[in-house]
mmCIF file with all atom_site columns, C-alpha atoms in Angstrom:
data_model
loop_
_atom_site.group_PDB
_atom_site.id
_atom_site.type_symbol
_atom_site.label_atom_id
_atom_site.label_alt_id
_atom_site.label_comp_id
_atom_site.label_asym_id
_atom_site.label_entity_id
_atom_site.label_seq_id
_atom_site.pdbx_PDB_ins_code
_atom_site.Cartn_x
_atom_site.Cartn_y
_atom_site.Cartn_z
_atom_site.occupancy
_atom_site.B_iso_or_equiv
_atom_site.pdbx_formal_charge
_atom_site.auth_seq_id
_atom_site.auth_comp_id
_atom_site.auth_asym_id
_atom_site.auth_atom_id
_atom_site.pdbx_PDB_model_num
ATOM 1   C CA . MET L 1 1   ? 0.044   -0.123 -0.457  1.00 0.00 ? 27  MET L CA 1
ATOM 2   C CA . SER L 1 2   ? 1.696   3.333  -1.200  1.00 0.00 ? 28  SER L CA 1
ATOM 3   C CA . LEU L 1 3   ? 2.294   6.285  1.872   1.00 0.00 ? 29  LEU L CA 1
ATOM 4   C CA . THR L 1 4   ? 0.704   8.913  -0.836  1.00 0.00 ? 30  THR L CA 1
ATOM 5   C CA . PRO L 1 5   ? -1.520  9.003  -4.245  1.00 0.00 ? 31  PRO L CA 1
ATOM 6   C CA . HIS L 1 6   ? 1.702   9.890  -5.915  1.00 0.00 ? 32  HIS L CA 1
ATOM 7   C CA . GLY L 1 7   ? 3.233   7.668  -8.277  1.00 0.00 ? 33  GLY L CA 1
ATOM 8   C CA . PRO L 1 8   ? 6.433   5.327  -7.466  1.00 0.00 ? 34  PRO L CA 1
ATOM 9   C CA . GLY L 1 9   ? 8.150   8.265  -9.754  1.00 0.00 ? 35  GLY L CA 1
ATOM 10  C CA . PHE L 1 10  ? 7.495   10.738 -7.303  1.00 0.00 ? 36  PHE L CA 1
ATOM 11  C CA . SER L 1 11  ? 6.216   9.380  -4.444  1.00 0.00 ? 37  SER L CA 1
ATOM 12  C CA . PHE L 1 12  ? 9.460   11.053 -1.331  1.00 0.00 ? 38  PHE L CA 1
ATOM 13  C CA . LEU L 1 13  ? 7.521   9.142  1.583   1.00 0.00 ? 39  LEU L CA 1
ATOM 14  C CA . ASP L 1 14  ? 9.111   5.514  2.365   1.00 0.00 ? 40  ASP L CA 1
ATOM 15  C CA . ALA L 1 15  ? 8.065   5.368  5.896   1.00 0.00 ? 41  ALA L CA 1
ATOM 16  C CA . PHE L 1 16  ? 5.703   6.730  8.053   1.00 0.00 ? 42  PHE L CA 1
ATOM 17  C CA . GLU L 1 17  ? 4.594   6.625  11.918  1.00 0.00 ? 43  GLU L CA 1
ATOM 18  C CA . VAL L 1 18  ? 2.043   9.090  14.520  1.00 0.00 ? 44  VAL L CA 1
ATOM 19  C CA . THR L 1 19  ? 3.744   9.607  16.855  1.00 0.00 ? 45  THR L CA 1
ATOM 20  C CA . VAL L 1 20  ? 0.745   11.761 18.523  1.00 0.00 ? 46  VAL L CA 1
ATOM 21  C CA . ALA L 1 21  ? -2.407  10.255 17.841  1.00 0.00 ? 47  ALA L CA 1
ATOM 22  C CA . ASP L 1 22  ? -3.750  13.847 15.593  1.00 0.00 ? 48  ASP L CA 1
ATOM 23  C CA . ARG L 1 23  ? -1.223  15.552 16.111  1.00 0.00 ? 49  ARG L CA 1
ATOM 24  C CA . GLU L 1 24  ? 2.398   15.449 14.778  1.00 0.00 ? 50  GLU L CA 1
ATOM 25  C CA . GLY L 1 25  ? 4.119   12.484 12.762  1.00 0.00 ? 51  GLY L CA 1
ATOM 26  C CA . ARG L 1 26  ? 7.269   11.750 11.407  1.00 0.00 ? 52  ARG L CA 1
ATOM 27  C CA . GLY L 1 27  ? 8.310   10.723 7.494   1.00 0.00 ? 53  GLY L CA 1
ATOM 28  C CA . ARG L 1 28  ? 11.374  9.320  6.200   1.00 0.00 ? 54  ARG L CA 1
ATOM 29  C CA . THR L 1 29  ? 13.000  8.391  3.348   1.00 0.00 ? 55  THR L CA 1
ATOM 30  C CA . TRP L 1 30  ? 15.959  7.457  1.443   1.00 0.00 ? 56  TRP L CA 1
ATOM 31  C CA . LEU L 1 31  ? 17.097  9.495  -1.536  1.00 0.00 ? 57  LEU L CA 1
ATOM 32  C CA . ASP L 1 32  ? 18.215  6.693  -4.015  1.00 0.00 ? 58  ASP L CA 1
ATOM 33  C CA . PRO L 1 33  ? 21.597  8.197  -6.031  1.00 0.00 ? 59  PRO L CA 1
ATOM 34  C CA . ALA L 1 34  ? 19.541  6.672  -9.183  1.00 0.00 ? 60  ALA L CA 1
ATOM 35  C CA . LEU L 1 35  ? 17.232  9.350  -8.727  1.00 0.00 ? 61  LEU L CA 1
ATOM 36  C CA . PRO L 1 36  ? 17.035  10.369 -12.688 1.00 0.00 ? 62  PRO L CA 1
ATOM 37  C CA . PHE L 1 37  ? 16.912  14.421 -11.479 1.00 0.00 ? 63  PHE L CA 1
ATOM 38  C CA . PHE L 1 38  ? 20.064  14.208 -9.452  1.00 0.00 ? 64  PHE L CA 1
ATOM 39  C CA . ALA L 1 39  ? 21.621  13.872 -13.006 1.00 0.00 ? 65  ALA L CA 1
ATOM 40  C CA . ASP L 1 40  ? 20.821  17.202 -14.040 1.00 0.00 ? 66  ASP L CA 1
ATOM 41  C CA . HIS L 1 41  ? 20.438  19.212 -11.139 1.00 0.00 ? 67  HIS L CA 1
ATOM 42  C CA . PHE L 1 42  ? 24.453  20.351 -10.459 1.00 0.00 ? 68  PHE L CA 1
ATOM 43  C CA . PRO L 1 43  ? 26.242  17.256 -12.736 1.00 0.00 ? 69  PRO L CA 1
ATOM 44  C CA . GLY L 1 44  ? 29.528  16.426 -10.310 1.00 0.00 ? 70  GLY L CA 1
ATOM 45  C CA . ARG L 1 45  ? 27.489  17.499 -7.345  1.00 0.00 ? 71  ARG L CA 1
ATOM 46  C CA . PRO L 1 46  ? 24.076  16.170 -7.077  1.00 0.00 ? 72  PRO L CA 1
ATOM 47  C CA . LEU L 1 47  ? 21.290  18.206 -4.580  1.00 0.00 ? 73  LEU L CA 1
ATOM 48  C CA . MET L 1 48  ? 18.117  17.670 -3.174  1.00 0.00 ? 74  MET L CA 1
ATOM 49  C CA . PRO L 1 49  ? 15.897  20.523 -5.608  1.00 0.00 ? 75  PRO L CA 1
ATOM 50  C CA . GLY L 1 50  ? 14.151  22.265 -2.986  1.00 0.00 ? 76  GLY L CA 1
ATOM 51  C CA . VAL L 1 51  ? 10.917  22.524 -4.498  1.00 0.00 ? 77  VAL L CA 1
ATOM 52  C CA . LEU L 1 52  ? 11.427  18.360 -3.753  1.00 0.00 ? 78  LEU L CA 1
ATOM 53  C CA . LEU L 1 53  ? 12.292  18.997 -0.254  1.00 0.00 ? 79  LEU L CA 1
ATOM 54  C CA . ILE L 1 54  ? 8.946   20.944 0.376   1.00 0.00 ? 80  ILE L CA 1
ATOM 55  C CA . GLU L 1 55  ? 7.171   18.312 -1.420  1.00 0.00 ? 81  GLU L CA 1
ATOM 56  C CA . CYS L 1 56  ? 8.653   15.720 0.974   1.00 0.00 ? 82  CYS L CA 1
ATOM 57  C CA . ALA L 1 57  ? 7.136   17.724 4.089   1.00 0.00 ? 83  ALA L CA 1
ATOM 58  C CA . ALA L 1 58  ? 3.475   18.086 1.804   1.00 0.00 ? 84  ALA L CA 1
ATOM 59  C CA . GLN L 1 59  ? 3.642   14.414 0.905   1.00 0.00 ? 85  GLN L CA 1
ATOM 60  C CA . ALA L 1 60  ? 3.907   13.633 5.167   1.00 0.00 ? 86  ALA L CA 1
ATOM 61  C CA . ALA L 1 61  ? 1.828   16.171 6.306   1.00 0.00 ? 87  ALA L CA 1
ATOM 62  C CA . GLY L 1 62  ? -0.577  14.636 3.668   1.00 0.00 ? 88  GLY L CA 1
ATOM 63  C CA . ALA L 1 63  ? 0.194   11.044 5.962   1.00 0.00 ? 89  ALA L CA 1
ATOM 64  C CA . LEU L 1 64  ? -0.439  12.611 9.087   1.00 0.00 ? 90  LEU L CA 1
ATOM 65  C CA . TRP L 1 65  ? -4.215  13.977 8.224   1.00 0.00 ? 91  TRP L CA 1
ATOM 66  C CA . ALA L 1 66  ? -4.650  10.911 6.355   1.00 0.00 ? 92  ALA L CA 1
ATOM 67  C CA . SER L 1 67  ? -4.569  9.276  9.296   1.00 0.00 ? 93  SER L CA 1
ATOM 68  C CA . THR L 1 68  ? -7.012  11.141 11.311  1.00 0.00 ? 94  THR L CA 1
ATOM 69  C CA . LEU L 1 69  ? -9.790  10.443 8.840   1.00 0.00 ? 95  LEU L CA 1
ATOM 70  C CA . ALA L 1 70  ? -12.597 7.504  9.135   1.00 0.00 ? 96  ALA L CA 1
ATOM 71  C CA . ALA L 1 71  ? -11.313 4.283  7.723   1.00 0.00 ? 97  ALA L CA 1
ATOM 72  C CA . ASN L 1 72  ? -13.660 5.220  4.383   1.00 0.00 ? 98  ASN L CA 1
ATOM 73  C CA . ALA L 1 73  ? -12.894 8.702  4.260   1.00 0.00 ? 99  ALA L CA 1
ATOM 74  C CA . PRO L 1 74  ? -11.169 10.445 1.205   1.00 0.00 ? 100 PRO L CA 1
ATOM 75  C CA . ALA L 1 75  ? -7.495  10.918 1.205   1.00 0.00 ? 101 ALA L CA 1
ATOM 76  C CA . HIS L 1 76  ? -6.775  12.783 -1.275  1.00 0.00 ? 102 HIS L CA 1
ATOM 77  C CA . PHE L 1 77  ? -4.805  15.963 -0.657  1.00 0.00 ? 103 PHE L CA 1
ATOM 78  C CA . ILE L 1 78  ? -2.791  18.801 -2.625  1.00 0.00 ? 104 ILE L CA 1
ATOM 79  C CA . LEU L 1 79  ? -0.591  21.633 -1.165  1.00 0.00 ? 105 LEU L CA 1
ATOM 80  C CA . ALA L 1 80  ? -2.151  24.769 -1.163  1.00 0.00 ? 106 ALA L CA 1
ATOM 81  C CA . GLN L 1 81  ? 0.432   26.993 -0.215  1.00 0.00 ? 107 GLN L CA 1
ATOM 82  C CA . VAL L 1 82  ? 3.876   27.604 1.154   1.00 0.00 ? 108 VAL L CA 1
ATOM 83  C CA . ALA L 1 83  ? 3.596   29.736 3.503   1.00 0.00 ? 109 ALA L CA 1
ATOM 84  C CA . GLN L 1 84  ? 7.329   30.049 4.938   1.00 0.00 ? 110 GLN L CA 1
ATOM 85  C CA . PHE L 1 85  ? 10.220  27.186 3.920   1.00 0.00 ? 111 PHE L CA 1
ATOM 86  C CA . LYS L 1 86  ? 14.155  28.097 4.890   1.00 0.00 ? 112 LYS L CA 1
ATOM 87  C CA . ILE L 1 87  ? 15.755  25.605 3.146   1.00 0.00 ? 113 ILE L CA 1
ATOM 88  C CA . GLN L 1 88  ? 19.468  25.311 5.957   1.00 0.00 ? 114 GLN L CA 1
ATOM 89  C CA . GLN L 1 89  ? 21.640  22.928 4.632   1.00 0.00 ? 115 GLN L CA 1
ATOM 90  C CA . PRO L 1 90  ? 22.460  20.859 1.285   1.00 0.00 ? 116 PRO L CA 1
ATOM 91  C CA . VAL L 1 91  ? 20.465  17.823 0.453   1.00 0.00 ? 117 VAL L CA 1
ATOM 92  C CA . LYS L 1 92  ? 22.747  15.312 -1.703  1.00 0.00 ? 118 LYS L CA 1
ATOM 93  C CA . PRO L 1 93  ? 21.655  11.893 -3.004  1.00 0.00 ? 119 PRO L CA 1
ATOM 94  C CA . GLY L 1 94  ? 22.311  8.593  -0.676  1.00 0.00 ? 120 GLY L CA 1
ATOM 95  C CA . GLU L 1 95  ? 20.731  10.404 2.060   1.00 0.00 ? 121 GLU L CA 1
ATOM 96  C CA . THR L 1 96  ? 17.532  9.737  4.116   1.00 0.00 ? 122 THR L CA 1
ATOM 97  C CA . VAL L 1 97  ? 15.381  12.936 4.897   1.00 0.00 ? 123 VAL L CA 1
ATOM 98  C CA . GLU L 1 98  ? 12.959  12.589 7.837   1.00 0.00 ? 124 GLU L CA 1
ATOM 99  C CA . THR L 1 99  ? 10.280  14.476 8.306   1.00 0.00 ? 125 THR L CA 1
ATOM 100 C CA . ASP L 1 100 ? 8.862   15.719 11.144  1.00 0.00 ? 126 ASP L CA 1
ATOM 101 C CA . VAL L 1 101 ? 4.933   17.226 10.521  1.00 0.00 ? 127 VAL L CA 1
ATOM 102 C CA . ALA L 1 102 ? 2.460   18.741 13.364  1.00 0.00 ? 128 ALA L CA 1
ATOM 103 C CA . LEU L 1 103 ? -0.656  20.081 12.521  1.00 0.00 ? 129 LEU L CA 1
ATOM 104 C CA . GLU L 1 104 ? -1.148  23.509 13.124  1.00 0.00 ? 130 GLU L CA 1
ATOM 105 C CA . ASN L 1 105 ? -4.701  24.208 12.478  1.00 0.00 ? 131 ASN L CA 1
ATOM 106 C CA . ARG L 1 106 ? -7.054  23.255 11.167  1.00 0.00 ? 132 ARG L CA 1
ATOM 107 C CA . PHE L 1 107 ? -9.781  25.591 8.635   1.00 0.00 ? 133 PHE L CA 1
ATOM 108 C CA . GLY L 1 108 ? -12.185 23.272 6.671   1.00 0.00 ? 134 GLY L CA 1
ATOM 109 C CA . ASP L 1 109 ? -11.118 21.520 4.122   1.00 0.00 ? 135 ASP L CA 1
ATOM 110 C CA . LEU L 1 110 ? -7.400  23.484 4.290   1.00 0.00 ? 136 LEU L CA 1
ATOM 111 C CA . ALA L 1 111 ? -5.255  22.159 7.320   1.00 0.00 ? 137 ALA L CA 1
ATOM 112 C CA . GLN L 1 112 ? -1.153  24.160 8.212   1.00 0.00 ? 138 GLN L CA 1
ATOM 113 C CA . PHE L 1 113 ? 1.271   22.222 9.150   1.00 0.00 ? 139 PHE L CA 1
ATOM 114 C CA . VAL L 1 114 ? 4.625   22.900 10.810  1.00 0.00 ? 140 VAL L CA 1
ATOM 115 C CA . VAL L 1 115 ? 7.175   21.101 8.968   1.00 0.00 ? 141 VAL L CA 1
ATOM 116 C CA . THR L 1 116 ? 11.036  20.456 10.038  1.00 0.00 ? 142 THR L CA 1
ATOM 117 C CA . LEU L 1 117 ? 13.649  18.651 7.496   1.00 0.00 ? 143 LEU L CA 1
ATOM 118 C CA . ARG L 1 118 ? 16.447  16.503 8.687   1.00 0.00 ? 144 ARG L CA 1
ATOM 119 C CA . VAL L 1 119 ? 19.048  14.520 7.360   1.00 0.00 ? 145 VAL L CA 1
ATOM 120 C CA . GLY L 1 120 ? 20.841  12.138 11.260  1.00 0.00 ? 146 GLY L CA 1
ATOM 121 C CA . SER L 1 121 ? 20.560  15.167 13.128  1.00 0.00 ? 147 SER L CA 1
ATOM 122 C CA . ILE L 1 122 ? 21.507  18.426 10.984  1.00 0.00 ? 148 ILE L CA 1
ATOM 123 C CA . GLU L 1 123 ? 18.387  19.754 10.625  1.00 0.00 ? 149 GLU L CA 1
ATOM 124 C CA . VAL L 1 124 ? 17.948  21.257 6.645   1.00 0.00 ? 150 VAL L CA 1
ATOM 125 C CA . ALA L 1 125 ? 15.453  23.158 6.380   1.00 0.00 ? 151 ALA L CA 1
ATOM 126 C CA . ARG L 1 126 ? 11.619  23.940 7.909   1.00 0.00 ? 152 ARG L CA 1
ATOM 127 C CA . GLY L 1 127 ? 8.661   25.431 7.198   1.00 0.00 ? 153 GLY L CA 1
ATOM 128 C CA . ARG L 1 128 ? 4.947   26.031 7.431   1.00 0.00 ? 154 ARG L CA 1
ATOM 129 C CA . LEU L 1 129 ? 2.813   24.448 4.903   1.00 0.00 ? 155 LEU L CA 1
ATOM 130 C CA . VAL L 1 130 ? -0.750  24.412 3.946   1.00 0.00 ? 156 VAL L CA 1
ATOM 131 C CA . LEU L 1 131 ? -3.061  21.225 2.341   1.00 0.00 ? 157 LEU L CA 1
ATOM 132 C CA . SER L 1 132 ? -6.458  21.146 1.052   1.00 0.00 ? 158 SER L CA 1
ATOM 133 C CA . GLN L 1 133 ? -8.662  17.874 0.795   1.00 0.00 ? 159 GLN L CA 1
ATOM 134 C CA . GLY L 1 134 ? -8.336  17.473 -2.836  1.00 0.00 ? 160 GLY L CA 1
ATOM 135 C CA . GLN L 1 135 ? -11.703 16.765 -5.400  1.00 0.00 ? 161 GLN L CA 1
#
């Protein structure tokens, strides 16, 4: 079972666990050096594109929100807003990104999350995202 509604080529969530029921969770993804974007995103010095770090965070936020819904409820979410996001360190092929996500507010079909991404003990990015419950 996939953790996201994405196809395998665009899923950035290998594992997800709820750490505080209905409020917090942690996602994890290993960045396979063979992923196609690494070949061209700075050849010879590949880095994870920042927009894909945001996607990692959004997918973890979606997994957390889905965990709060009834088993038969549709769990399709889309990124509605990047309210704030700061990349602090580069992320390289072969690294594992852990994303801590916390549900901050819910506004009907919208939910706001605080996200922190780490590689090992190093914080690489943090921000605030809003997801929309898609149709």
